[in-house]
Amino acid sequence: MTMSPRLRRLGLIVHVTSSVGWVGAVAAFLALALIGMTSQDPRTVRGVYLVMEPAAWYALVPFACAALITGIVQSLGTPWGLFRHYWILFKLLINAVATTVLLIYMGTFKSMAETAADPEASLSSVRNFSPVLHSVLALVVLLLAMILAVYKPRGVTPYGLRKQHGRRESVSQPVAMPVPRP
């Protein structure tokens, strides 16, 4: 089912906004992670790791899920289709894997917050390089998805080829006109 042009533009706005929001939230998490790794103030370090879990639930997870869902809706509601072009499949794979990794990683955020909340924990045990690494990797894959969306490299899947051939055959075959009966 193809969406109307107005609905397609609205869907595109929501998809781009959620995707860019996800990239921005990841960049903010990278900044927080770097502050947590480099700050000499123990309260700042503990505060960074305490804020990561709730901020991830309120920013990262909603943007990730919205980008994934709106991307699927956009592809199903437009002539691009979900399985017709490799670049769309790669974007879907990137989004699905990144969202899954994020949801699994939420347990790590919780663990880091629990360690940071413990006043007996040393500052070296509170610091964790993992958010820096995950943020950098997330930025790389999300920017790759954006590059795919802008450049739309050629490459039609076998399913897309069948759909194209089916469309051409239906257009090129003459339409049988009904013969009036006497």
PDB file of C-alpha atoms in Angstrom:
ATOM      1  CA  MET A   1       0.000   0.000   0.000  1.00  0.00           C
ATOM      2  CA  THR A   2       1.435   3.346  -1.044  1.00  0.00           C
ATOM      3  CA  MET A   3       0.920   6.373   1.197  1.00  0.00           C
ATOM      4  CA  SER A   4      -0.404   9.644  -0.128  1.00  0.00           C
ATOM      5  CA  PRO A   5       2.259  12.298  -0.841  1.00  0.00           C
ATOM      6  CA  ARG A   6       1.208  14.332   2.207  1.00  0.00           C
ATOM      7  CA  LEU A   7       1.374  11.326   4.532  1.00  0.00           C
ATOM      8  CA  ARG A   8       4.674  10.204   2.961  1.00  0.00           C
ATOM      9  CA  ARG A   9       6.243  13.622   3.657  1.00  0.00           C
ATOM     10  CA  LEU A  10       4.954  13.583   7.236  1.00  0.00           C
ATOM     11  CA  GLY A  11       6.388  10.087   7.723  1.00  0.00           C
ATOM     12  CA  LEU A  12       9.702  11.204   6.265  1.00  0.00           C
ATOM     13  CA  ILE A  13       9.847  14.180   8.628  1.00  0.00           C
ATOM     14  CA  VAL A  14       9.184  11.936  11.633  1.00  0.00           C
ATOM     15  CA  HIS A  15      11.762   9.383  10.440  1.00  0.00           C
ATOM     16  CA  VAL A  16      14.492  11.943   9.776  1.00  0.00           C
ATOM     17  CA  THR A  17      13.776  13.731  13.060  1.00  0.00           C
ATOM     18  CA  SER A  18      13.951  10.527  15.101  1.00  0.00           C
ATOM     19  CA  SER A  19      17.095   9.358  13.269  1.00  0.00           C
ATOM     20  CA  VAL A  20      18.890  12.662  13.740  1.00  0.00           C
ATOM     21  CA  GLY A  21      17.677  12.762  17.345  1.00  0.00           C
ATOM     22  CA  TRP A  22      19.198   9.330  17.888  1.00  0.00           C
ATOM     23  CA  VAL A  23      22.537  10.490  16.496  1.00  0.00           C
ATOM     24  CA  GLY A  24      22.401  13.607  18.694  1.00  0.00           C
ATOM     25  CA  ALA A  25      21.576  11.570  21.796  1.00  0.00           C
ATOM     26  CA  VAL A  26      24.491   9.223  21.076  1.00  0.00           C
ATOM     27  CA  ALA A  27      26.794  12.239  20.670  1.00  0.00           C
ATOM     28  CA  ALA A  28      25.591  13.575  24.035  1.00  0.00           C
ATOM     29  CA  PHE A  29      26.294  10.178  25.604  1.00  0.00           C
ATOM     30  CA  LEU A  30      29.772  10.220  24.128  1.00  0.00           C
ATOM     31  CA  ALA A  31      30.332  13.609  25.767  1.00  0.00           C
ATOM     32  CA  LEU A  32      29.040  12.264  29.096  1.00  0.00           C
ATOM     33  CA  ALA A  33      31.229   9.182  28.825  1.00  0.00           C
ATOM     34  CA  LEU A  34      34.303  11.295  28.114  1.00  0.00           C
ATOM     35  CA  ILE A  35      33.515  13.514  31.097  1.00  0.00           C
ATOM     36  CA  GLY A  36      33.165  10.409  33.265  1.00  0.00           C
ATOM     37  CA  MET A  37      36.532   9.128  32.099  1.00  0.00           C
ATOM     38  CA  THR A  38      38.484  12.382  32.410  1.00  0.00           C
ATOM     39  CA  SER A  39      36.983  14.441  35.232  1.00  0.00           C
ATOM     40  CA  GLN A  40      38.951  14.696  38.453  1.00  0.00           C
ATOM     41  CA  ASP A  41      35.884  15.630  40.521  1.00  0.00           C
ATOM     42  CA  PRO A  42      34.441  12.465  42.140  1.00  0.00           C
ATOM     43  CA  ARG A  43      30.928  13.954  42.322  1.00  0.00           C
ATOM     44  CA  THR A  44      30.994  14.709  38.596  1.00  0.00           C
ATOM     45  CA  VAL A  45      32.208  11.212  37.740  1.00  0.00           C
ATOM     46  CA  ARG A  46      29.547   9.560  39.902  1.00  0.00           C
ATOM     47  CA  GLY A  47      26.877  11.932  38.574  1.00  0.00           C
ATOM     48  CA  VAL A  48      27.703  11.072  34.970  1.00  0.00           C
ATOM     49  CA  TYR A  49      27.208   7.347  35.530  1.00  0.00           C
ATOM     50  CA  LEU A  50      24.087   7.924  37.626  1.00  0.00           C
ATOM     51  CA  VAL A  51      22.412   9.967  34.886  1.00  0.00           C
ATOM     52  CA  MET A  52      23.229   7.631  31.982  1.00  0.00           C
ATOM     53  CA  GLU A  53      20.582   4.974  32.662  1.00  0.00           C
ATOM     54  CA  PRO A  54      17.530   7.238  32.994  1.00  0.00           C
ATOM     55  CA  ALA A  55      18.730   9.456  30.165  1.00  0.00           C
ATOM     56  CA  ALA A  56      19.104   6.390  27.950  1.00  0.00           C
ATOM     57  CA  TRP A  57      15.540   5.287  28.737  1.00  0.00           C
ATOM     58  CA  TYR A  58      14.182   8.770  27.982  1.00  0.00           C
ATOM     59  CA  ALA A  59      16.324   9.655  24.942  1.00  0.00           C
ATOM     60  CA  LEU A  60      18.289   6.839  23.336  1.00  0.00           C
ATOM     61  CA  VAL A  61      15.666   4.085  23.475  1.00  0.00           C
ATOM     62  CA  PRO A  62      12.717   6.194  22.232  1.00  0.00           C
ATOM     63  CA  PHE A  63      14.738   7.680  19.350  1.00  0.00           C
ATOM     64  CA  ALA A  64      16.109   4.255  18.381  1.00  0.00           C
ATOM     65  CA  CYS A  65      12.675   2.612  18.405  1.00  0.00           C
ATOM     66  CA  ALA A  66      11.066   5.538  16.573  1.00  0.00           C
ATOM     67  CA  ALA A  67      13.768   5.495  13.879  1.00  0.00           C
ATOM     68  CA  LEU A  68      13.338   1.748  13.387  1.00  0.00           C
ATOM     69  CA  ILE A  69       9.534   1.813  13.281  1.00  0.00           C
ATOM     70  CA  THR A  70       9.237   4.898  11.078  1.00  0.00           C
ATOM     71  CA  GLY A  71      11.879   3.502   8.713  1.00  0.00           C
ATOM     72  CA  ILE A  72       9.854   0.324   8.256  1.00  0.00           C
ATOM     73  CA  VAL A  73       6.644   2.307   7.770  1.00  0.00           C
ATOM     74  CA  GLN A  74       8.350   4.609   5.253  1.00  0.00           C
ATOM     75  CA  SER A  75       9.708   1.728   3.213  1.00  0.00           C
ATOM     76  CA  LEU A  76       6.416  -0.174   3.208  1.00  0.00           C
ATOM     77  CA  GLY A  77       4.404   2.921   2.313  1.00  0.00           C
ATOM     78  CA  THR A  78       6.571   4.112  -0.564  1.00  0.00           C
ATOM     79  CA  PRO A  79       7.584   2.667  -3.936  1.00  0.00           C
ATOM     80  CA  TRP A  80      11.048   1.913  -2.487  1.00  0.00           C
ATOM     81  CA  GLY A  81       9.676  -1.072  -0.588  1.00  0.00           C
ATOM     82  CA  LEU A  82      11.308  -2.891   2.306  1.00  0.00           C
ATOM     83  CA  PHE A  83      12.983  -5.741   0.418  1.00  0.00           C
ATOM     84  CA  ARG A  84      13.557  -4.263  -3.048  1.00  0.00           C
ATOM     85  CA  HIS A  85      16.880  -2.445  -2.597  1.00  0.00           C
ATOM     86  CA  TYR A  86      20.010  -3.523  -0.770  1.00  0.00           C
ATOM     87  CA  TRP A  87      20.592  -0.095   0.759  1.00  0.00           C
ATOM     88  CA  ILE A  88      17.220  -0.279   2.507  1.00  0.00           C
ATOM     89  CA  LEU A  89      17.967  -3.773   3.797  1.00  0.00           C
ATOM     90  CA  PHE A  90      21.344  -2.587   5.105  1.00  0.00           C
ATOM     91  CA  LYS A  91      19.706   0.383   6.847  1.00  0.00           C
ATOM     92  CA  LEU A  92      17.109  -1.945   8.377  1.00  0.00           C
ATOM     93  CA  LEU A  93      19.851  -4.293   9.561  1.00  0.00           C
ATOM     94  CA  ILE A  94      21.896  -1.413  11.013  1.00  0.00           C
ATOM     95  CA  ASN A  95      18.873  -0.010  12.858  1.00  0.00           C
ATOM     96  CA  ALA A  96      17.667  -3.385  14.137  1.00  0.00           C
ATOM     97  CA  VAL A  97      21.112  -4.462  15.360  1.00  0.00           C
ATOM     98  CA  ALA A  98      21.907  -1.073  16.928  1.00  0.00           C
ATOM     99  CA  THR A  99      18.533  -0.984  18.714  1.00  0.00           C
ATOM    100  CA  THR A 100      18.991  -4.555  19.969  1.00  0.00           C
ATOM    101  CA  VAL A 101      22.504  -3.818  21.232  1.00  0.00           C
ATOM    102  CA  LEU A 102      21.198  -0.697  22.971  1.00  0.00           C
ATOM    103  CA  LEU A 103      18.416  -2.617  24.716  1.00  0.00           C
ATOM    104  CA  ILE A 104      20.887  -5.278  25.843  1.00  0.00           C
ATOM    105  CA  TYR A 105      23.318  -2.551  26.972  1.00  0.00           C
ATOM    106  CA  MET A 106      20.679  -1.005  29.255  1.00  0.00           C
ATOM    107  CA  GLY A 107      21.695  -3.599  31.863  1.00  0.00           C
ATOM    108  CA  THR A 108      25.235  -2.221  31.749  1.00  0.00           C
ATOM    109  CA  PHE A 109      23.908   1.306  32.351  1.00  0.00           C
ATOM    110  CA  LYS A 110      22.023   0.002  35.387  1.00  0.00           C
ATOM    111  CA  SER A 111      25.128  -1.743  36.729  1.00  0.00           C
ATOM    112  CA  MET A 112      27.262   1.371  36.236  1.00  0.00           C
ATOM    113  CA  ALA A 113      24.653   3.477  38.072  1.00  0.00           C
ATOM    114  CA  GLU A 114      24.585   1.040  40.996  1.00  0.00           C
ATOM    115  CA  THR A 115      28.377   1.169  41.266  1.00  0.00           C
ATOM    116  CA  ALA A 116      28.370   4.977  41.067  1.00  0.00           C
ATOM    117  CA  ALA A 117      25.708   5.189  43.798  1.00  0.00           C
ATOM    118  CA  ASP A 118      27.820   3.140  46.203  1.00  0.00           C
ATOM    119  CA  PRO A 119      29.794   5.639  48.316  1.00  0.00           C
ATOM    120  CA  GLU A 120      32.257   2.863  49.218  1.00  0.00           C
ATOM    121  CA  ALA A 121      33.193   2.226  45.558  1.00  0.00           C
ATOM    122  CA  SER A 122      36.508   3.698  44.510  1.00  0.00           C
ATOM    123  CA  LEU A 123      36.539   6.195  41.656  1.00  0.00           C
ATOM    124  CA  SER A 124      38.573   3.807  39.507  1.00  0.00           C
ATOM    125  CA  SER A 125      35.841   1.159  39.840  1.00  0.00           C
ATOM    126  CA  VAL A 126      33.176   3.716  38.927  1.00  0.00           C
ATOM    127  CA  ARG A 127      34.907   4.786  35.710  1.00  0.00           C
ATOM    128  CA  ASN A 128      34.049   2.633  32.721  1.00  0.00           C
ATOM    129  CA  PHE A 129      35.439   2.891  29.191  1.00  0.00           C
ATOM    130  CA  SER A 130      32.564   0.880  27.711  1.00  0.00           C
ATOM    131  CA  PRO A 131      30.203   3.851  27.131  1.00  0.00           C
ATOM    132  CA  VAL A 132      32.940   5.664  25.193  1.00  0.00           C
ATOM    133  CA  LEU A 133      33.509   2.654  22.960  1.00  0.00           C
ATOM    134  CA  HIS A 134      29.804   1.936  22.444  1.00  0.00           C
ATOM    135  CA  SER A 135      29.035   5.588  21.690  1.00  0.00           C
ATOM    136  CA  VAL A 136      31.783   5.832  19.086  1.00  0.00           C
ATOM    137  CA  LEU A 137      30.698   2.578  17.427  1.00  0.00           C
ATOM    138  CA  ALA A 138      27.050   3.681  17.481  1.00  0.00           C
ATOM    139  CA  LEU A 139      27.952   6.996  15.846  1.00  0.00           C
ATOM    140  CA  VAL A 140      29.873   5.192  13.107  1.00  0.00           C
ATOM    141  CA  VAL A 141      27.047   2.804  12.235  1.00  0.00           C
ATOM    142  CA  LEU A 142      24.343   5.471  12.467  1.00  0.00           C
ATOM    143  CA  LEU A 143      26.319   7.797  10.211  1.00  0.00           C
ATOM    144  CA  LEU A 144      26.752   4.891   7.788  1.00  0.00           C
ATOM    145  CA  ALA A 145      22.959   4.491   7.740  1.00  0.00           C
ATOM    146  CA  MET A 146      22.597   8.209   6.982  1.00  0.00           C
ATOM    147  CA  ILE A 147      25.116   7.969   4.151  1.00  0.00           C
ATOM    148  CA  LEU A 148      23.148   5.063   2.679  1.00  0.00           C
ATOM    149  CA  ALA A 149      19.947   7.107   2.910  1.00  0.00           C
ATOM    150  CA  VAL A 150      21.465  10.079   1.102  1.00  0.00           C
ATOM    151  CA  TYR A 151      23.417   8.288  -1.630  1.00  0.00           C
ATOM    152  CA  LYS A 152      21.058   5.327  -2.150  1.00  0.00           C
ATOM    153  CA  PRO A 153      23.639   3.089  -3.853  1.00  0.00           C
ATOM    154  CA  ARG A 154      22.415   0.976  -6.732  1.00  0.00           C
ATOM    155  CA  GLY A 155      21.611  -2.625  -6.224  1.00  0.00           C
ATOM    156  CA  VAL A 156      18.246  -4.268  -6.465  1.00  0.00           C
ATOM    157  CA  THR A 157      17.549  -7.468  -4.560  1.00  0.00           C
ATOM    158  CA  PRO A 158      16.293 -10.560  -6.418  1.00  0.00           C
ATOM    159  CA  TYR A 159      12.843  -9.792  -4.993  1.00  0.00           C
ATOM    160  CA  GLY A 160      13.104  -6.234  -6.317  1.00  0.00           C
ATOM    161  CA  LEU A 161      14.066  -7.540  -9.770  1.00  0.00           C
ATOM    162  CA  ARG A 162      11.014  -9.826  -9.829  1.00  0.00           C
ATOM    163  CA  LYS A 163       8.794  -6.920  -8.824  1.00  0.00           C
ATOM    164  CA  GLN A 164      10.296  -4.711 -11.556  1.00  0.00           C
ATOM    165  CA  HIS A 165       9.845  -7.389 -14.216  1.00  0.00           C
ATOM    166  CA  GLY A 166       6.277  -8.051 -13.077  1.00  0.00           C
ATOM    167  CA  ARG A 167       5.463  -4.353 -13.303  1.00  0.00           C
ATOM    168  CA  ARG A 168       6.997  -4.063 -16.782  1.00  0.00           C
ATOM    169  CA  GLU A 169       5.108  -7.107 -18.062  1.00  0.00           C
ATOM    170  CA  SER A 170       1.778  -5.837 -16.784  1.00  0.00           C
ATOM    171  CA  VAL A 171       2.392  -2.452 -18.432  1.00  0.00           C
ATOM    172  CA  SER A 172       3.677  -3.843 -21.745  1.00  0.00           C
ATOM    173  CA  GLN A 173       0.951  -6.434 -22.295  1.00  0.00           C
ATOM    174  CA  PRO A 174      -2.023  -5.180 -24.260  1.00  0.00           C
ATOM    175  CA  VAL A 175      -5.243  -4.912 -22.376  1.00  0.00           C
ATOM    176  CA  ALA A 176      -7.969  -7.128 -23.783  1.00  0.00           C
ATOM    177  CA  MET A 177     -11.014  -5.100 -24.675  1.00  0.00           C
ATOM    178  CA  PRO A 178     -14.339  -6.761 -24.037  1.00  0.00           C
ATOM    179  CA  VAL A 179     -16.155  -7.719 -27.193  1.00  0.00           C
ATOM    180  CA  PRO A 180     -19.788  -6.586 -27.201  1.00  0.00           C
ATOM    181  CA  ARG A 181     -22.300  -9.398 -27.650  1.00  0.00           C
ATOM    182  CA  PRO A 182     -25.077  -8.981 -30.163  1.00  0.00           C
TER     183      PRO A 182
END
